[in-house]
Tab-separated table of C-alpha atoms in Angstrom:
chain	number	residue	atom	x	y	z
A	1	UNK	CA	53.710	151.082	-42.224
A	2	UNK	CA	54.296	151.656	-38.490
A	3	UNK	CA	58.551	150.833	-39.166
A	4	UNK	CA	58.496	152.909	-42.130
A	5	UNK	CA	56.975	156.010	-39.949
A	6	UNK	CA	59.459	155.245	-36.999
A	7	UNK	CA	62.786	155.228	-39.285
A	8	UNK	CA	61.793	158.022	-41.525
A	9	UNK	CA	61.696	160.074	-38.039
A	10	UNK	CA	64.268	158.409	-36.715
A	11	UNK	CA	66.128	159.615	-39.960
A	12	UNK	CA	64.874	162.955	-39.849
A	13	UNK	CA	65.979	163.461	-35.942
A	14	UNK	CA	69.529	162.444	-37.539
A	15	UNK	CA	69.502	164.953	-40.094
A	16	UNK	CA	68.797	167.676	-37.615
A	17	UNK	CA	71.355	166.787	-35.151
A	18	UNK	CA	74.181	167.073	-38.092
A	19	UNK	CA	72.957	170.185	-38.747
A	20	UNK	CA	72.824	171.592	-35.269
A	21	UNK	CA	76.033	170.488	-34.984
A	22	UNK	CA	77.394	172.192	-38.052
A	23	UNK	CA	75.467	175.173	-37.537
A	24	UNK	CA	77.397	174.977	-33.421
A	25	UNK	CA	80.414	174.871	-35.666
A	26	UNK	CA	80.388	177.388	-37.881
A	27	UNK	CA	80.388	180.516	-35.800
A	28	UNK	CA	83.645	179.955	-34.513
A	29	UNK	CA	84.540	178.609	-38.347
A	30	UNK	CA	83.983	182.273	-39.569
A	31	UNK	CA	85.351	183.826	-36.640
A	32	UNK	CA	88.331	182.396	-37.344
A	33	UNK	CA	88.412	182.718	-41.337
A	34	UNK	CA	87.508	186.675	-40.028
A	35	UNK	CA	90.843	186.561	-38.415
A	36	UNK	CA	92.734	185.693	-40.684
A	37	UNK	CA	91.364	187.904	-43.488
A	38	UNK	CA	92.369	190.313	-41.462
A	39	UNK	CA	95.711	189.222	-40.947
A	40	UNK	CA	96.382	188.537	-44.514
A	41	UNK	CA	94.890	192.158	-45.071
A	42	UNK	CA	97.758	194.270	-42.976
A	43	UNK	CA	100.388	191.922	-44.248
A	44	UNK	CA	99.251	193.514	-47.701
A	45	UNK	CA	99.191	196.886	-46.289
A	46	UNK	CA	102.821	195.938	-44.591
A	47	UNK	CA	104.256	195.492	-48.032
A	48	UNK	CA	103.622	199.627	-48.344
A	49	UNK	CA	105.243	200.524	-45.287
A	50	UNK	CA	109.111	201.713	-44.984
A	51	UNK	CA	111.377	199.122	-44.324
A	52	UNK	CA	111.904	199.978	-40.091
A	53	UNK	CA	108.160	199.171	-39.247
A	54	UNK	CA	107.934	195.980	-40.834
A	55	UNK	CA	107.111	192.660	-38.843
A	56	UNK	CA	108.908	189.334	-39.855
A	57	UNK	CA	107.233	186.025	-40.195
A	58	UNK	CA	108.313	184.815	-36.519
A	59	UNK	CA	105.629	187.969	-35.451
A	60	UNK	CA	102.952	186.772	-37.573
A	61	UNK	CA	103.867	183.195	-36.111
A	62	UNK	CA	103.225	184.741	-32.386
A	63	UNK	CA	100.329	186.594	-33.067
A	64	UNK	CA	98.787	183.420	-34.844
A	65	UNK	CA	99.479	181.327	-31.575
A	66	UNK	CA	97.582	184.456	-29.266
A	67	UNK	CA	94.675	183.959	-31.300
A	68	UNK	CA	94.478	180.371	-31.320
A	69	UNK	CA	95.088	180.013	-27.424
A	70	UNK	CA	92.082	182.820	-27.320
A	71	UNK	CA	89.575	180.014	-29.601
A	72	UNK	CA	87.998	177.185	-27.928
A	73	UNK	CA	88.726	174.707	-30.148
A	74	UNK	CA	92.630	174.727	-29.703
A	75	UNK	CA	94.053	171.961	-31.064
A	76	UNK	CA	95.980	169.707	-29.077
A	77	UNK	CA	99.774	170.277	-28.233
A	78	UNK	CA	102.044	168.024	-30.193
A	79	UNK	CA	105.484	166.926	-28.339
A	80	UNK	CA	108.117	169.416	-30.229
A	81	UNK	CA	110.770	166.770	-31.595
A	82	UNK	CA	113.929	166.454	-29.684
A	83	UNK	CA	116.176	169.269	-29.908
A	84	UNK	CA	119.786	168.182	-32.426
A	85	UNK	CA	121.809	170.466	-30.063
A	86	UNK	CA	120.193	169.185	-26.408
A	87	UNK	CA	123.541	168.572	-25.241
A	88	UNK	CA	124.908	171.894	-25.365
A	89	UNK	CA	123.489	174.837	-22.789
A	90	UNK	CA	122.241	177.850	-24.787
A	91	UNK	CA	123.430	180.532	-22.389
A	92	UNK	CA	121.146	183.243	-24.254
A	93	UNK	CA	117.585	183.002	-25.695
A	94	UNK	CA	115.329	185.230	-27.897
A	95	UNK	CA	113.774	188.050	-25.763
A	96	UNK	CA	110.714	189.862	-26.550
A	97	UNK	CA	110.819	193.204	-25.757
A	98	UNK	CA	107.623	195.379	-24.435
A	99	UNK	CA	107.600	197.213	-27.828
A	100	UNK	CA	106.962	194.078	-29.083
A	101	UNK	CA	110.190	193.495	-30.870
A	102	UNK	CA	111.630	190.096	-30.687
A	103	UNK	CA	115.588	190.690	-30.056
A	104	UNK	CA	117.683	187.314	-31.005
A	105	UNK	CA	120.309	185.788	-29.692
A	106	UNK	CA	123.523	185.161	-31.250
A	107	UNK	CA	125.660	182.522	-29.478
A	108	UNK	CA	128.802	181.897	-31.009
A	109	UNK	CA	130.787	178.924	-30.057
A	110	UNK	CA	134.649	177.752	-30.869
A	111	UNK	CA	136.533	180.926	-32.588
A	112	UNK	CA	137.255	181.700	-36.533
A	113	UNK	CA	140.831	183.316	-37.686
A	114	UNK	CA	142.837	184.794	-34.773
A	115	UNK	CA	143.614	188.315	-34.514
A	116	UNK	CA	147.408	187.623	-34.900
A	117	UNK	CA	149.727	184.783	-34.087
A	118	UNK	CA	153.128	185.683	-32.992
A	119	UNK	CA	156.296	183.570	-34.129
A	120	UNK	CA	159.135	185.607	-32.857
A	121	UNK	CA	159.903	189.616	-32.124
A	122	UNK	CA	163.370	191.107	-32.656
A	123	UNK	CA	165.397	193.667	-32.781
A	124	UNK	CA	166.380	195.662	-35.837
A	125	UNK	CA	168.253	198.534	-34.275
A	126	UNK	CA	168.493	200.718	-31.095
A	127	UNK	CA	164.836	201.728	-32.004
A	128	UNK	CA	163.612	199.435	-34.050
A	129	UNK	CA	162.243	196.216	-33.510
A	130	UNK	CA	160.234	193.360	-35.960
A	131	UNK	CA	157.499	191.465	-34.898
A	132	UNK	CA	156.872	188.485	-37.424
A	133	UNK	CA	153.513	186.007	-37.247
A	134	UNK	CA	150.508	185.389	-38.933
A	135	UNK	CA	146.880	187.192	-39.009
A	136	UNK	CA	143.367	186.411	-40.183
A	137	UNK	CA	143.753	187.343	-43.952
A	138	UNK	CA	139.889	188.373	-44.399
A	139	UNK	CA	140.264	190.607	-41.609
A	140	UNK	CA	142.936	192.410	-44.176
A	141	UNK	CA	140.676	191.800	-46.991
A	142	UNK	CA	137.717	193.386	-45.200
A	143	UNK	CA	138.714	195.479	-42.945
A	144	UNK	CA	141.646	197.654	-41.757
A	145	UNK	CA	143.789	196.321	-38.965
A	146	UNK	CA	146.167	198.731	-37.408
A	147	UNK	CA	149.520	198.072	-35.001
A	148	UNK	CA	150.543	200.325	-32.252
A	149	UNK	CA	154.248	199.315	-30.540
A	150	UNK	CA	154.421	200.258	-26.764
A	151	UNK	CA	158.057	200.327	-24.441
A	152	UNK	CA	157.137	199.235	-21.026
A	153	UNK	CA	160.445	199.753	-18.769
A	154	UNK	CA	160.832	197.587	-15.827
A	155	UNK	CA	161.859	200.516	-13.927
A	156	UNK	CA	160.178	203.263	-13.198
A	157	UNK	CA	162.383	206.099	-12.006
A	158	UNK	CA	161.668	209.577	-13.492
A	159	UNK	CA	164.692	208.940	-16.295
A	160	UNK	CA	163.393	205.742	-17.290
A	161	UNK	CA	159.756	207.173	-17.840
A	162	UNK	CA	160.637	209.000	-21.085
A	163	UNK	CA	161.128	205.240	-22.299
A	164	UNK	CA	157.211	204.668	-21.918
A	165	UNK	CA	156.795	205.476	-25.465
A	166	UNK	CA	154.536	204.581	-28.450
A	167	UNK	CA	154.641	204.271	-31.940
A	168	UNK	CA	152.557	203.847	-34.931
A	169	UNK	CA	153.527	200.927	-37.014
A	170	UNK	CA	153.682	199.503	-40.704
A	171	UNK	CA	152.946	196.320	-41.631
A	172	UNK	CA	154.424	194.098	-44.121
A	173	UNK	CA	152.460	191.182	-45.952
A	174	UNK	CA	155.273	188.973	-47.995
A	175	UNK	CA	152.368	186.432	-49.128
A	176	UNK	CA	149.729	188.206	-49.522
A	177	UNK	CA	148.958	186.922	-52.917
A	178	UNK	CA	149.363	182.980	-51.566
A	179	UNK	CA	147.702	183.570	-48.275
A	180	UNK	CA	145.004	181.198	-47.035
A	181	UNK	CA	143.209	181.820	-43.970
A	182	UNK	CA	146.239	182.936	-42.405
A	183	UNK	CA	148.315	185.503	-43.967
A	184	UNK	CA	152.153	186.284	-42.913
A	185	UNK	CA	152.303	189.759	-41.029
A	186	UNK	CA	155.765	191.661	-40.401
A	187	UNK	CA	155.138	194.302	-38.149
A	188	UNK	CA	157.886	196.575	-38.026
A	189	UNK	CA	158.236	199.085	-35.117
A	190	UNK	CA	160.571	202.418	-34.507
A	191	UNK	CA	160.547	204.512	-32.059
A	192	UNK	CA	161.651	208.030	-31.869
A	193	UNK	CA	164.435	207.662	-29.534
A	194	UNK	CA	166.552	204.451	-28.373
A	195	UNK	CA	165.382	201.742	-26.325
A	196	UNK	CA	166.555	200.254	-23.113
A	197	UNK	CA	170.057	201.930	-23.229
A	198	UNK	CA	170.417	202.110	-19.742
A	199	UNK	CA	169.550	198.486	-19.946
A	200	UNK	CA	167.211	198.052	-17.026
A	201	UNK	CA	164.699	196.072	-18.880
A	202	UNK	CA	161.553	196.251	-19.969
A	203	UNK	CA	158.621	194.602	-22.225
A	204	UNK	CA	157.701	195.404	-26.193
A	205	UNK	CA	154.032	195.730	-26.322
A	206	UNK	CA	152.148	194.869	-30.125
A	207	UNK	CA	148.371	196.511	-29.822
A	208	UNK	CA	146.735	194.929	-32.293
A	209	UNK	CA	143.142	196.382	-33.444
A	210	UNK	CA	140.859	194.805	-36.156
A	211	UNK	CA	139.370	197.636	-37.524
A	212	UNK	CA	141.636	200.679	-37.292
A	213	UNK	CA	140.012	203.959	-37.996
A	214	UNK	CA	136.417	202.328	-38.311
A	215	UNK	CA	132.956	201.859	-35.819
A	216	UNK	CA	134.649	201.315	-32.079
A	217	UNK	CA	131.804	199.278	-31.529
A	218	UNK	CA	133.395	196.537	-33.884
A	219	UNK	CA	137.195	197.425	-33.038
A	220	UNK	CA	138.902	194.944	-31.075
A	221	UNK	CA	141.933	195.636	-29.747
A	222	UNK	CA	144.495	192.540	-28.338
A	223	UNK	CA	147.675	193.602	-26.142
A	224	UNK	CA	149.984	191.463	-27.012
A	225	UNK	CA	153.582	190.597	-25.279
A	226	UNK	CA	155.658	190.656	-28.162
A	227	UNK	CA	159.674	190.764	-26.412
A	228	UNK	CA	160.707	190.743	-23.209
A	229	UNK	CA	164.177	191.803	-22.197
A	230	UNK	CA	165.298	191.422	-18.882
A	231	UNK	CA	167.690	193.820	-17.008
A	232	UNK	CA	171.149	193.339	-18.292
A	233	UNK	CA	170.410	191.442	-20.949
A	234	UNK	CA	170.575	194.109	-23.876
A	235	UNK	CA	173.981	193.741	-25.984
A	236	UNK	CA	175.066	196.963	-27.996
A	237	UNK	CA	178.341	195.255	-29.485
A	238	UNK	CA	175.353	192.988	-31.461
A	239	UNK	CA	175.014	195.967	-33.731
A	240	UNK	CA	178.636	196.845	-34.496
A	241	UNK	CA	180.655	193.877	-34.188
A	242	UNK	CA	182.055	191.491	-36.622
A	243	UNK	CA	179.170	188.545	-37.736
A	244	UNK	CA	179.916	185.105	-36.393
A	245	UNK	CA	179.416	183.485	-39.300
A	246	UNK	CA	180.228	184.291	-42.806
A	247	UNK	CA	177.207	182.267	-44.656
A	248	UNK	CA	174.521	181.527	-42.810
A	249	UNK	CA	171.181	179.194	-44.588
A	250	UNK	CA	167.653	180.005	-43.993
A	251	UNK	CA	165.659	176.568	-44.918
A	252	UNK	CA	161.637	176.594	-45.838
A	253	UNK	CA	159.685	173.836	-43.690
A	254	UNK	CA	160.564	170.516	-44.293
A	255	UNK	CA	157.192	168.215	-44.619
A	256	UNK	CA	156.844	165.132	-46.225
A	257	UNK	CA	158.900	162.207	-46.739
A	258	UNK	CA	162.071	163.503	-46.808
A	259	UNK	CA	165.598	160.862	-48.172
A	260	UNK	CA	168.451	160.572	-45.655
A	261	UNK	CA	170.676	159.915	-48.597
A	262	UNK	CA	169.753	163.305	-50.332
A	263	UNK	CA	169.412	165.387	-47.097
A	264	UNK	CA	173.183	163.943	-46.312
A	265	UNK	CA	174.436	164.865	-49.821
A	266	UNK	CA	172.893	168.384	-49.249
A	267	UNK	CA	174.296	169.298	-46.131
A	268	UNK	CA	178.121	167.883	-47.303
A	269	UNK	CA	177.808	169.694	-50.164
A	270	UNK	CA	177.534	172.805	-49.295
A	271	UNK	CA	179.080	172.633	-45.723
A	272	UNK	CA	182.361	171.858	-48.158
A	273	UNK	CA	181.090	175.015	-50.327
A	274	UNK	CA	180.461	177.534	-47.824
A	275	UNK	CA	183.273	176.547	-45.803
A	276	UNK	CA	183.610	176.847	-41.503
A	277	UNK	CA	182.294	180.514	-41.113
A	278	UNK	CA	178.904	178.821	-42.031
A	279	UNK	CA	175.757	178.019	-40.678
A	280	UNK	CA	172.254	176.169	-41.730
A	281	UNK	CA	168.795	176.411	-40.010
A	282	UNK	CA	166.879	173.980	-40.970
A	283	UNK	CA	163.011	174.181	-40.013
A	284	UNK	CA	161.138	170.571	-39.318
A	285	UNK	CA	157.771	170.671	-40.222
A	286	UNK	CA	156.770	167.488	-40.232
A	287	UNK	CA	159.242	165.894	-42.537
A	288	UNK	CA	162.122	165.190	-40.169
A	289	UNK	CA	161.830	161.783	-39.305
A	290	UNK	CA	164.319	159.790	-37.199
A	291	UNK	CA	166.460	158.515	-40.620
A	292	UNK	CA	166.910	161.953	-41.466
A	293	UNK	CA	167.644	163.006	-37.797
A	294	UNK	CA	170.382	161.016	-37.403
A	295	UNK	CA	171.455	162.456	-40.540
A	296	UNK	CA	171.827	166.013	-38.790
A	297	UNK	CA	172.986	164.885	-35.545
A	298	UNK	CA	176.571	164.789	-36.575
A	299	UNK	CA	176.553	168.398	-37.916
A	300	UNK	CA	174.825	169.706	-35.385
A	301	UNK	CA	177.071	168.584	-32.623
A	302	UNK	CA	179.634	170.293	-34.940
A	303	UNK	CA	177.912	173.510	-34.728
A	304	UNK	CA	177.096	173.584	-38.226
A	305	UNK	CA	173.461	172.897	-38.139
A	306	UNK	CA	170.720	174.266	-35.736
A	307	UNK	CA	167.580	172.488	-36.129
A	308	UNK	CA	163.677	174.439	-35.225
A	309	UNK	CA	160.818	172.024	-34.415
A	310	UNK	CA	157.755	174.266	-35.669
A	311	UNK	CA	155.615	172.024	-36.491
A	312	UNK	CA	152.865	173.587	-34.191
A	313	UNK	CA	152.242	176.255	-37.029
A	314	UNK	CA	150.337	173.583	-38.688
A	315	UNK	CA	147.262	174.321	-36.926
A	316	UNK	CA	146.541	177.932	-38.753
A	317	UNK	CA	146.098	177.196	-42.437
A	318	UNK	CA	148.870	179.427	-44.197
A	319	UNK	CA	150.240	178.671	-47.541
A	320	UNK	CA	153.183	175.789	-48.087
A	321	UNK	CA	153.458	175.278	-44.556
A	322	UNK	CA	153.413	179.368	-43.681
A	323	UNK	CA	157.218	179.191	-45.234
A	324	UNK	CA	156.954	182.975	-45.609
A	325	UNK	CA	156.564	183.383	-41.895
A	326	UNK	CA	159.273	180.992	-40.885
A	327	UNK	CA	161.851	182.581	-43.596
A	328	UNK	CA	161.010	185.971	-42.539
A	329	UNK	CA	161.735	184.996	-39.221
A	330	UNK	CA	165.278	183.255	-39.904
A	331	UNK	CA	166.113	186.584	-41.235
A	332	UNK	CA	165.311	188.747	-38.794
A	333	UNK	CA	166.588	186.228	-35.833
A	334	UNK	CA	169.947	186.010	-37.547
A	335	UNK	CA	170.623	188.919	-39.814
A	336	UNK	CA	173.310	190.374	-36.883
A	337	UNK	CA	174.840	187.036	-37.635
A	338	UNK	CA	175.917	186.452	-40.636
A	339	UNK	CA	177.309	188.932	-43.775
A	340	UNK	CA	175.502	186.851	-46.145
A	341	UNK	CA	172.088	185.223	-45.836
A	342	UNK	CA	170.768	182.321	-48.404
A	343	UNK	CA	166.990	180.999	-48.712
A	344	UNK	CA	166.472	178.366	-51.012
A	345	UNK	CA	165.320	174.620	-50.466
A	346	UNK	CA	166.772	171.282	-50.272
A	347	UNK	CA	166.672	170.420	-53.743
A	348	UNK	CA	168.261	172.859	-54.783
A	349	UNK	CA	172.160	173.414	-55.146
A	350	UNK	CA	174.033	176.369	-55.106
A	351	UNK	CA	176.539	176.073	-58.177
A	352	UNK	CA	179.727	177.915	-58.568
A	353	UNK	CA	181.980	178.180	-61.841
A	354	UNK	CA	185.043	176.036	-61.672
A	355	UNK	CA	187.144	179.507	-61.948
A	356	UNK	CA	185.104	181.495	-59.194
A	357	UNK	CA	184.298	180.586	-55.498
A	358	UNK	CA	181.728	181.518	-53.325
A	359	UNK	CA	183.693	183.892	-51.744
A	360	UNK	CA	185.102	185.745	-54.688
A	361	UNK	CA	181.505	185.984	-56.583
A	362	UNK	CA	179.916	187.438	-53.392
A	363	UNK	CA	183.054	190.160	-52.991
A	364	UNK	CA	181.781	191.056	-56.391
A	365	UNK	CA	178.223	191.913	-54.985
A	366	UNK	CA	179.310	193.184	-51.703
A	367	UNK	CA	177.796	196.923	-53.021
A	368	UNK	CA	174.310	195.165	-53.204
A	369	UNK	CA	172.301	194.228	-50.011
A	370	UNK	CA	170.340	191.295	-52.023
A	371	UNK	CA	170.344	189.331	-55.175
A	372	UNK	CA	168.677	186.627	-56.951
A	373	UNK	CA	170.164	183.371	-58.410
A	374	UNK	CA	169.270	182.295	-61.508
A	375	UNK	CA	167.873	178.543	-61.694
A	376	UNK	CA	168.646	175.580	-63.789
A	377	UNK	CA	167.747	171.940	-63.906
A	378	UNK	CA	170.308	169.520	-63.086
A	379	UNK	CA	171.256	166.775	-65.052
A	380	UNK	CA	169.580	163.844	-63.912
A	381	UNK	CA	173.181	161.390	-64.749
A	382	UNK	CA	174.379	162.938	-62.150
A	383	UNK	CA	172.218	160.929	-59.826
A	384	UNK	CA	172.549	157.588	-58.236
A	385	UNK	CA	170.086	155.238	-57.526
A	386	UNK	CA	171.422	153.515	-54.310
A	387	UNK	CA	173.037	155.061	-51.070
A	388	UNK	CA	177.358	155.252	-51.406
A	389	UNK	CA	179.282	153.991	-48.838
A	390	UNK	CA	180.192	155.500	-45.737
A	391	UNK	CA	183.857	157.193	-45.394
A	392	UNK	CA	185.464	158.853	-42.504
A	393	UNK	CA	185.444	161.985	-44.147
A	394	UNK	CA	182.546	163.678	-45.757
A	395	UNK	CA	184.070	165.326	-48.613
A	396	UNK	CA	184.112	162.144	-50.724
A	397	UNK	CA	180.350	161.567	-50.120
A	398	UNK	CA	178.348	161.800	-53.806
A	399	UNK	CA	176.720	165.683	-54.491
A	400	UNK	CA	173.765	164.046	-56.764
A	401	UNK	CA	170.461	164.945	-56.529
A	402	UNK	CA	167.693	163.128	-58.613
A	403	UNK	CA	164.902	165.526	-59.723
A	404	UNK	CA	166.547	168.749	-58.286
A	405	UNK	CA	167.540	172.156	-59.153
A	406	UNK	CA	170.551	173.909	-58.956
A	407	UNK	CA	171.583	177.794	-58.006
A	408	UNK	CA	173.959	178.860	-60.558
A	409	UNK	CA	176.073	182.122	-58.717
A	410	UNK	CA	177.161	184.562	-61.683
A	411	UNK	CA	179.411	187.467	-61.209
């Protein structure tokens, strides 16, 4: 009777103590379901206020971590996982401001599409010049880049300082509709006087703004060096005297693996077509290996053949190896050169009617400043299968092509 008294106090002591210590617990319980009522009450009311005086979720977050530091049951602090970016040094980092607003940081790192990449600058005229390169093409999809050209003469005596002249420029995009990142850019430039006739010299300047006309808070503007020509240097006759060279070829890049044999049949062909007064550029991209370099070695110590490594342009992302840009460029870096200039590819062959030559067809045209050639296939019978033998002189080398095209030149 005595053990049954003892544990039935025993139990009701127990009984007590769990509720003293829920009872101990359950003030700060509803102060802290109070709290956030309350907070779930003004982000209600928040929903009804204009769009300026609203608080975002990392506020709510803050406030939430004030009022929990505040309780006296905190909970412990759990080690924050290791950070996926600990090796790099954020050089910024959120700031609250005494309004309360929470300004972020935005830390870029690399660089997206460049403003403009330069390939080559010339000159079209005693105050023109052309500027030729590539640019971001979403800046020109989005926005509205602009080109200002600047003359800075080396000297500056008071005669040379009406030189110091600017001029708004137009832009030409040849791919626009094949452009990738990069999109092919031909600035063109003219002045409204001559430049550099005294020829002292002096530096082309390209300003190139992202957003022309628009917020200068997001305008950019890059000066860049665009053609430098040093005192002396600057050659009237270039504009008036007879071309060097009669036909001159402007070749796409050259990628891939590219045949010796075919590449050799090419180059005989229409070296014997076009005749001395000629000239090929061909642009290596990639597909000039050593086989086909020794190829061109031959015709190139003959002065027939100049050969452009450019293979660097494949780090900005422009359509079939940016051929636009290097094309463009071949034009305008040789069109004082040559009467007549040709652009079409290595598998292709220009074809003229047994009773016409090149020369007579093109003294038909001579009233035109361009034409196009109309394209065929090319018989494929034509073609062998194995390299010929090598002669002494090229004109007996085989003009097949397996799988090619040719240019047929009508009057």
């Amino acid at each position: 009777m005595g053990k049954e008294r003892s544990a039935a106090a025993s139990g009701e002591k127990h009984n007590k103590m769990l509720v003293g210590v829920v009872c101990n617990f359950a003030a700060e319980l509803k102060l802290l379901l109070t709290a956030l009522l309350i907070l779930c009450s003004l982000a209600t009311l928040l929903q009804f206020i204009p769009s300026r005086f609203t608080i975002s979720a990392s506020d709510l977050r803050f406030c939430i971590s004030r009022i929990a530091a505040a309780g006296p049951t905190t909970p412990p602090t759990l080690p924050s996982p290791p950070s996926l970016f600990h090796n790099y040094t954020q050089k910024e980092t959120d700031e609250v401001l005494p309004s309360g607003i929470i300004r972020r940081a935005f830390n870029p790192y690399g660089a997206a599409a460049y403003n403009f990449i330069t390939m080559g600058s010339y000159r079209g005229g005693l105050n023109t010049f052309a500027i030729v390169g590539l640019a971001s093409k979403p800046l020109h999809l989005y926005s509205r880049p602009t080109y200002q050209c600047q003359w800075l003469p080396f000297s500056s005596n008071k005669e040379n300082d009406t030189n110091i002249t600017s001029s708004l420029s137009y832009k030409i995009l040849p791919d626009w509709g094949y452009g990738r990142v990069y999109t092919v850019v031909v600035v063109n430039c003219t002045f409204p006087q001559p430049i550099n006739l005294d020829n002292s010299g002096g530096t082309l300047l390209l300003h190139s703004s992202t957003s022309g006309g628009g917020d200068s808070k997001f305008n950019l503007t890059d000066t860049i060096p665009a053609l430098t020509e040093p005192t002396g240097t600057f050659n009237l006759s270039l504009f008036t005297s007879k071309p060097k060279y009669d036909y001159l070829y402007c070749g796409s890049s050259l990628y891939g693996t590219l045949s010796p044999l075919r590449v050799r049949e090419w180059i005989a062909y229409h070296v014997r077509l076009f005749g001395e007064r000629s000239h090929f550029v061909f642009h290596d991209a990639g597909g000039v290996h050593e086989e086909v370099l020794e190829v061109l070695k031959p015709w190139m110590e003959l002065g027939y053949v100049t050969l452009q490594d450019i293979r660097e342009q494949e780090r900005f992302d422009g359509y079939y190896h940016n051929q636009f840009m290097v094309v463009n460029d071949c034009l305008h870096r040789y069109k004082f050169m040559a009467k007549w200039i040709f652009f079409f590819d290595v598998d292709e062959y220009i074809y003229v009617p047994p009773k016409s030559t090149i020369r007579s067809v093109l003294d038909s045209l001579s009233d035109y400043s361009q034409f196009t050639i109309e394209q065929m296939p090319m018989s494929s019978k034509l073609c062998h299968s194995v390299d010929a033998a090598k002669r002494h002189r090229w004109l007996f080398i085989n003009f097949g092509e397996c799988g090619g095209n040719s240019r047929k030149v009508n009057k």
